[in-house]
């Protein structure tokens, strides 16, 4: 493992929640990329789902494979073994990827409720990165329960993504609604854009045109001190679909959204995330 | 010594080359030398080459035979280049992918220059297709449709599993993904949370059975859905493929059609382009730039999730895919004018017939059609291929390969290992190329005769022999052309100009090497060497023109570099280790002359020949032959002596002597009949008991009538004895007897000529044995009278008398022996 980073960086410790799904492996790659950029420490977390282990204890527990013709009894020991195997495989990917890029890393396996364990482990990290769709039944495209738990309960920065993020020169979108965390959003967006030599686009979301103009003025003032060229888009009273559509048109790159405030509260936020394929960085 | 009428004058000893009539001072006086720098004196070879080149029938390949250094290469190449320029430029040869049989690359033959153009067009086409496809793939419409196809499957899955979930929930169950698939968990009615094992245990048996039945029912339902999943995926793949084909066709068809129009007059190219199109439709995604920066795991995952989709390729795979559509231009005639003339100086199997290279990758050898390399046969197709016979015959498998190609008219590239099953790696079998090549083999005559005798195919495949001469007559016309040729060579090699006398000396040196003053040497290698070396000495002396002295210096220097062994042998004679007398007279002993050849240098050496006689049955014993040191020609010469003796002296009496002849101090074998006259002189001296002058050395063969016949190396032989005499001291008595017919071959060294002029050395040209006997013994040979008897005081008379005495004694012995036997019989035995 590499030496720990000791310099000044807005993000020093990143947690990536891993469950061996494609989405979580993409999250891992993105987390490693970010850890390299921010010279941050990376913590990989694998949660042995307590509900699965409980299920295996029931006498009727049977596993249905999508590749075998009949179901089979699944014993608690076997379930444990399967989870350990998954954890070992993920640990190996994390180690190889991190060491190749000289990233300081740690891997932790815990047992419990997945959402709670991720929340708990993420409490002392600056950023949590996780796949949008965890292990789920085939055809499921919506955010998983763990993602929802994080969206609703986590207080720090969270990045949710489905595919690997290409940061370099991919436009960064910041959604600005002039709420409390709006300034923090702009700062983070600028940092990301400058770090990856990417253009910055600010979406001003407001109830009226006048309000939008005022927000834009605030945002411009804020950015003027940072000395960066920005493209502005004004969206007045958008529906979720409209907003998602506008974002899709401008970038496949990261979108920075204020969490649990104004337009982006609770289920609305979950729906927006389900609508767009972009990686989303939530800031509270 | 008394003057002999047969003694040669100094003027007869060297034929100066007279160039006065050519009216030039130095070789710079000639003009248009570049144009005139062609070869002369080879009318036979030139006619043969003309014929061989002109006749367009199978098997009329050419074997140019001539001695080494005769200038065959330059002559043939010059001639072929001049002819080939006027001929049609052959077609380009290309190999491309055979999409049906990857291991058998397809051959494309295109008009000169079109091969390269096609290769560039294909490169551009692939680039254009890549851009077009990228444009299409990035298009929103494409993205939407591709996504909607994928969504269709997701939707089906989602719907099926949602229905399953709903059904399960109605039954108090919840589907849960597990590491190996899915399972059903029983939930509590109120909270919908999973039932723990403790809670389950508290249920009644009936309730438990109810849960298990429901779970079994749902498992069956889940299985039904799972079984449908591959079918849905297959349907989606088919849809995606059809959609991708449609998109690809739309993007590439205009580009392919444009090329097809361009190559409309090349049917094979159009067929190939059609195959390219069909292949691209299936494999275009391999050309698209990819995800090479991703981790292997992710790539693997990506691949597994992109079955049938229009997914980009990695850079390595892309490079490999591009190669698939390359055009390997094996032979490019875009810059050629006329037919090719190829000289392959190292005709290994691969250099001649081409090869398939391999690339080591991850410990394995891989290859494809882009690694096919042309051989000389490919490059010469439609023209001429010049090869050295010795190299063709000594390189393994080449001769057979060449014959096979010429006989079949096809050139197949295959490795030797593959041909003989020595290696079993998968390799290529490129389509055979129809070949039409006129092969010109160059070699020494010996090779031609051997091949002609031992190889039945040779006559059928090389029907034209171009025989190169090594000499030509020293006529006025020939001299004029030859001087011009020399001037051309001097001009071409940027040598200093040669004075007229220097040129003459070069020609004289050629005559000397030929051993014939009436001929001009066409050994161009020697001529060229002498010109270069004379130029070197002239420059070394600071001269701006090469004089005759510089040429002589080059000759002397060359001889000095070569004659260490000659000096060693001469020293042995001077120190009497090898015994040669150059004064006095002896019975039955003469100085014969022989030539020793050491590669390109030859020198003469005297040998003492002695003869001893006794009463016998009329046989002359060749001691050399008895000990198997004499060659057959030498033995023949000695047997001729018996014929001469019997025919001249013993017509009425049996030849009743036994004679033995030997080359004294000979340790290396004797061959040739040039010493047969010397042997006869020794024999006659021994029979007549008349001493022979040792100051003279003899060369020349003799026939049964006593006539002296010409021999080779006369100059070297005379100079060899002269050098010994000079070393031992010239007495004015010494000299050499040569056959009269060898006068025309004399091109002696200047110091020999000077000695002859000063009367210190004598060269006698003799026609008959009698003339030689008179010079050697100082006695008259004598003429036979009507009865065949020679005058008693003549040398022949003495021989005749001695032989008669031998015959009489033999008769007497025979009579006495017969009487003795009769007495024994009568006395009771």
PDB file of C-alpha atoms in Angstrom, chain B residues 149-291:
ATOM      1  CA  UNK B 149     -33.606  -1.741 -28.034  1.00  0.00           C
ATOM      2  CA  UNK B 150     -31.717  -2.347 -24.816  1.00  0.00           C
ATOM      3  CA  UNK B 151     -34.531  -0.852 -22.836  1.00  0.00           C
ATOM      4  CA  UNK B 152     -36.873  -3.290 -24.472  1.00  0.00           C
ATOM      5  CA  UNK B 153     -35.040  -6.136 -22.841  1.00  0.00           C
ATOM      6  CA  UNK B 154     -34.725  -4.336 -19.563  1.00  0.00           C
ATOM      7  CA  UNK B 155     -38.390  -3.575 -19.724  1.00  0.00           C
ATOM      8  CA  UNK B 156     -39.264  -7.185 -20.334  1.00  0.00           C
ATOM      9  CA  UNK B 157     -37.073  -8.268 -17.465  1.00  0.00           C
ATOM     10  CA  UNK B 158     -38.307  -5.499 -15.259  1.00  0.00           C
ATOM     11  CA  UNK B 159     -41.906  -6.289 -16.031  1.00  0.00           C
ATOM     12  CA  UNK B 160     -41.433  -9.981 -15.451  1.00  0.00           C
ATOM     13  CA  UNK B 161     -39.656  -9.490 -12.161  1.00  0.00           C
ATOM     14  CA  UNK B 162     -42.055  -6.772 -11.080  1.00  0.00           C
ATOM     15  CA  UNK B 163     -44.943  -9.130 -11.686  1.00  0.00           C
ATOM     16  CA  UNK B 164     -43.035 -11.754  -9.774  1.00  0.00           C
ATOM     17  CA  UNK B 165     -42.481  -9.328  -6.945  1.00  0.00           C
ATOM     18  CA  UNK B 166     -46.143  -8.408  -6.857  1.00  0.00           C
ATOM     19  CA  UNK B 167     -47.212 -12.023  -6.888  1.00  0.00           C
ATOM     20  CA  UNK B 168     -44.695 -12.798  -4.178  1.00  0.00           C
ATOM     21  CA  UNK B 169     -45.821  -9.897  -2.036  1.00  0.00           C
ATOM     22  CA  UNK B 170     -49.407 -11.037  -2.297  1.00  0.00           C
ATOM     23  CA  UNK B 171     -48.197 -14.308  -0.850  1.00  0.00           C
ATOM     24  CA  UNK B 172     -46.196 -12.611   1.895  1.00  0.00           C
ATOM     25  CA  UNK B 173     -42.857 -13.130   0.196  1.00  0.00           C
ATOM     26  CA  UNK B 174     -40.121 -10.772  -0.988  1.00  0.00           C
ATOM     27  CA  UNK B 175     -37.664 -11.634  -3.793  1.00  0.00           C
ATOM     28  CA  UNK B 176     -34.068 -10.962  -2.645  1.00  0.00           C
ATOM     29  CA  UNK B 177     -30.956 -10.905  -4.822  1.00  0.00           C
ATOM     30  CA  UNK B 178     -28.273 -13.277  -3.554  1.00  0.00           C
ATOM     31  CA  UNK B 179     -24.638 -13.659  -4.635  1.00  0.00           C
ATOM     32  CA  UNK B 180     -25.647 -16.618  -6.814  1.00  0.00           C
ATOM     33  CA  UNK B 181     -29.052 -15.499  -8.050  1.00  0.00           C
ATOM     34  CA  UNK B 182     -32.167 -14.793  -6.027  1.00  0.00           C
ATOM     35  CA  UNK B 183     -34.212 -16.191  -3.192  1.00  0.00           C
ATOM     36  CA  UNK B 184     -37.587 -15.569  -1.589  1.00  0.00           C
ATOM     37  CA  UNK B 185     -37.825 -14.297   1.925  1.00  0.00           C
ATOM     38  CA  UNK B 186     -41.015 -14.628   3.947  1.00  0.00           C
ATOM     39  CA  UNK B 187     -42.112 -11.293   5.388  1.00  0.00           C
ATOM     40  CA  UNK B 188     -44.097 -10.278   8.371  1.00  0.00           C
ATOM     41  CA  UNK B 189     -47.595  -9.211   7.426  1.00  0.00           C
ATOM     42  CA  UNK B 190     -47.496  -5.976   9.369  1.00  0.00           C
ATOM     43  CA  UNK B 191     -44.037  -4.531   8.771  1.00  0.00           C
ATOM     44  CA  UNK B 192     -43.130  -6.401   5.608  1.00  0.00           C
ATOM     45  CA  UNK B 193     -39.746  -7.071   7.184  1.00  0.00           C
ATOM     46  CA  UNK B 194     -38.127 -10.464   6.657  1.00  0.00           C
ATOM     47  CA  UNK B 195     -39.150 -13.185   9.022  1.00  0.00           C
ATOM     48  CA  UNK B 196     -36.353 -14.274  11.340  1.00  0.00           C
ATOM     49  CA  UNK B 197     -35.686 -17.921  12.049  1.00  0.00           C
ATOM     50  CA  UNK B 198     -36.956 -17.549  15.599  1.00  0.00           C
ATOM     51  CA  UNK B 199     -40.206 -16.052  14.333  1.00  0.00           C
ATOM     52  CA  UNK B 200     -40.514 -18.770  11.803  1.00  0.00           C
ATOM     53  CA  UNK B 201     -40.050 -21.459  14.430  1.00  0.00           C
ATOM     54  CA  UNK B 202     -42.975 -20.013  16.357  1.00  0.00           C
ATOM     55  CA  UNK B 203     -45.327 -20.575  13.424  1.00  0.00           C
ATOM     56  CA  UNK B 204     -47.598 -23.584  13.317  1.00  0.00           C
ATOM     57  CA  UNK B 205     -46.810 -26.481  11.032  1.00  0.00           C
ATOM     58  CA  UNK B 206     -49.654 -25.515   8.810  1.00  0.00           C
ATOM     59  CA  UNK B 207     -48.389 -21.945   8.498  1.00  0.00           C
ATOM     60  CA  UNK B 208     -44.916 -23.219   7.800  1.00  0.00           C
ATOM     61  CA  UNK B 209     -46.209 -25.542   5.126  1.00  0.00           C
ATOM     62  CA  UNK B 210     -48.225 -22.679   3.652  1.00  0.00           C
ATOM     63  CA  UNK B 211     -45.059 -20.548   3.371  1.00  0.00           C
ATOM     64  CA  UNK B 212     -43.062 -23.385   1.856  1.00  0.00           C
ATOM     65  CA  UNK B 213     -45.780 -24.096  -0.704  1.00  0.00           C
ATOM     66  CA  UNK B 214     -45.924 -20.448  -1.692  1.00  0.00           C
ATOM     67  CA  UNK B 215     -42.185 -20.273  -1.979  1.00  0.00           C
ATOM     68  CA  UNK B 216     -42.153 -23.348  -4.155  1.00  0.00           C
ATOM     69  CA  UNK B 217     -44.813 -21.844  -6.331  1.00  0.00           C
ATOM     70  CA  UNK B 218     -42.841 -18.601  -6.683  1.00  0.00           C
ATOM     71  CA  UNK B 219     -39.636 -20.475  -7.367  1.00  0.00           C
ATOM     72  CA  UNK B 220     -41.318 -22.169 -10.291  1.00  0.00           C
ATOM     73  CA  UNK B 221     -42.495 -18.802 -11.494  1.00  0.00           C
ATOM     74  CA  UNK B 222     -38.990 -17.370 -11.114  1.00  0.00           C
ATOM     75  CA  UNK B 223     -37.562 -20.309 -13.055  1.00  0.00           C
ATOM     76  CA  UNK B 224     -39.965 -19.679 -15.861  1.00  0.00           C
ATOM     77  CA  UNK B 225     -38.765 -16.084 -16.070  1.00  0.00           C
ATOM     78  CA  UNK B 226     -35.126 -17.134 -15.828  1.00  0.00           C
ATOM     79  CA  UNK B 227     -35.619 -19.566 -18.674  1.00  0.00           C
ATOM     80  CA  UNK B 228     -36.991 -16.788 -20.816  1.00  0.00           C
ATOM     81  CA  UNK B 229     -34.046 -14.490 -20.198  1.00  0.00           C
ATOM     82  CA  UNK B 230     -31.636 -16.077 -22.731  1.00  0.00           C
ATOM     83  CA  UNK B 231     -34.385 -15.976 -25.313  1.00  0.00           C
ATOM     84  CA  UNK B 232     -34.991 -12.282 -24.670  1.00  0.00           C
ATOM     85  CA  UNK B 233     -31.295 -11.597 -24.828  1.00  0.00           C
ATOM     86  CA  UNK B 234     -31.047 -13.469 -28.114  1.00  0.00           C
ATOM     87  CA  UNK B 235     -33.944 -11.516 -29.544  1.00  0.00           C
ATOM     88  CA  UNK B 236     -32.333  -8.294 -28.470  1.00  0.00           C
ATOM     89  CA  UNK B 237     -29.015  -9.325 -29.973  1.00  0.00           C
ATOM     90  CA  UNK B 238     -30.709 -10.084 -33.274  1.00  0.00           C
ATOM     91  CA  UNK B 239     -32.455  -6.720 -33.176  1.00  0.00           C
ATOM     92  CA  UNK B 240     -29.269  -4.893 -32.251  1.00  0.00           C
ATOM     93  CA  UNK B 241     -27.362  -6.675 -34.974  1.00  0.00           C
ATOM     94  CA  UNK B 242     -29.972  -5.891 -37.609  1.00  0.00           C
ATOM     95  CA  UNK B 243     -30.035  -2.285 -36.499  1.00  0.00           C
ATOM     96  CA  UNK B 244     -26.254  -2.046 -36.498  1.00  0.00           C
ATOM     97  CA  UNK B 245     -26.084  -3.641 -39.966  1.00  0.00           C
ATOM     98  CA  UNK B 246     -28.542  -1.135 -41.224  1.00  0.00           C
ATOM     99  CA  UNK B 247     -26.575   1.757 -39.761  1.00  0.00           C
ATOM    100  CA  UNK B 248     -23.261   0.370 -41.046  1.00  0.00           C
ATOM    101  CA  UNK B 249     -24.602  -0.240 -44.542  1.00  0.00           C
ATOM    102  CA  UNK B 250     -25.872   3.271 -44.707  1.00  0.00           C
ATOM    103  CA  UNK B 251     -22.527   4.665 -43.550  1.00  0.00           C
ATOM    104  CA  UNK B 252     -20.170   2.565 -45.651  1.00  0.00           C
ATOM    105  CA  UNK B 253     -21.989   1.752 -48.876  1.00  0.00           C
ATOM    106  CA  UNK B 254     -21.401   5.153 -50.508  1.00  0.00           C
ATOM    107  CA  UNK B 255     -17.705   4.961 -49.647  1.00  0.00           C
ATOM    108  CA  UNK B 256     -17.302   1.435 -50.976  1.00  0.00           C
ATOM    109  CA  UNK B 257     -19.282   2.215 -54.123  1.00  0.00           C
ATOM    110  CA  UNK B 258     -17.039   5.176 -54.821  1.00  0.00           C
ATOM    111  CA  UNK B 259     -14.012   2.894 -54.755  1.00  0.00           C
ATOM    112  CA  UNK B 260     -15.736   0.274 -56.858  1.00  0.00           C
ATOM    113  CA  UNK B 261     -16.302   2.878 -59.531  1.00  0.00           C
ATOM    114  CA  UNK B 262     -12.670   3.888 -59.407  1.00  0.00           C
ATOM    115  CA  UNK B 263     -11.540   0.294 -59.891  1.00  0.00           C
ATOM    116  CA  UNK B 264     -14.324  -0.682 -62.276  1.00  0.00           C
ATOM    117  CA  UNK B 265     -11.783  -2.043 -64.775  1.00  0.00           C
ATOM    118  CA  UNK B 266     -10.345  -4.415 -62.158  1.00  0.00           C
ATOM    119  CA  UNK B 267     -12.954  -7.081 -61.624  1.00  0.00           C
ATOM    120  CA  UNK B 268     -10.920  -8.791 -58.924  1.00  0.00           C
ATOM    121  CA  UNK B 269     -10.645  -5.543 -56.966  1.00  0.00           C
ATOM    122  CA  UNK B 270     -14.389  -4.978 -57.198  1.00  0.00           C
ATOM    123  CA  UNK B 271     -14.991  -8.510 -55.895  1.00  0.00           C
ATOM    124  CA  UNK B 272     -12.575  -7.831 -53.097  1.00  0.00           C
ATOM    125  CA  UNK B 273     -14.287  -4.554 -52.229  1.00  0.00           C
ATOM    126  CA  UNK B 274     -17.615  -6.343 -52.077  1.00  0.00           C
ATOM    127  CA  UNK B 275     -16.094  -8.838 -49.634  1.00  0.00           C
ATOM    128  CA  UNK B 276     -14.674  -5.951 -47.624  1.00  0.00           C
ATOM    129  CA  UNK B 277     -18.115  -4.421 -47.449  1.00  0.00           C
ATOM    130  CA  UNK B 278     -19.716  -7.629 -46.254  1.00  0.00           C
ATOM    131  CA  UNK B 279     -16.999  -8.149 -43.691  1.00  0.00           C
ATOM    132  CA  UNK B 280     -17.199  -4.577 -42.440  1.00  0.00           C
ATOM    133  CA  UNK B 281     -20.899  -4.887 -41.849  1.00  0.00           C
ATOM    134  CA  UNK B 282     -20.198  -7.737 -39.468  1.00  0.00           C
ATOM    135  CA  UNK B 283     -17.064  -6.359 -37.861  1.00  0.00           C
ATOM    136  CA  UNK B 284     -17.070  -2.590 -38.143  1.00  0.00           C
ATOM    137  CA  UNK B 285     -17.090  -2.136 -34.379  1.00  0.00           C
ATOM    138  CA  UNK B 286     -13.515  -3.492 -34.258  1.00  0.00           C
ATOM    139  CA  UNK B 287     -12.406  -0.333 -36.041  1.00  0.00           C
ATOM    140  CA  UNK B 288     -13.809   2.094 -33.529  1.00  0.00           C
ATOM    141  CA  UNK B 289     -11.528   3.669 -30.937  1.00  0.00           C
ATOM    142  CA  UNK B 290     -11.933   2.096 -27.601  1.00  0.00           C
ATOM    143  CA  UNK B 291     -11.736   1.773 -23.932  1.00  0.00           C
TER     144      UNK B 291
END
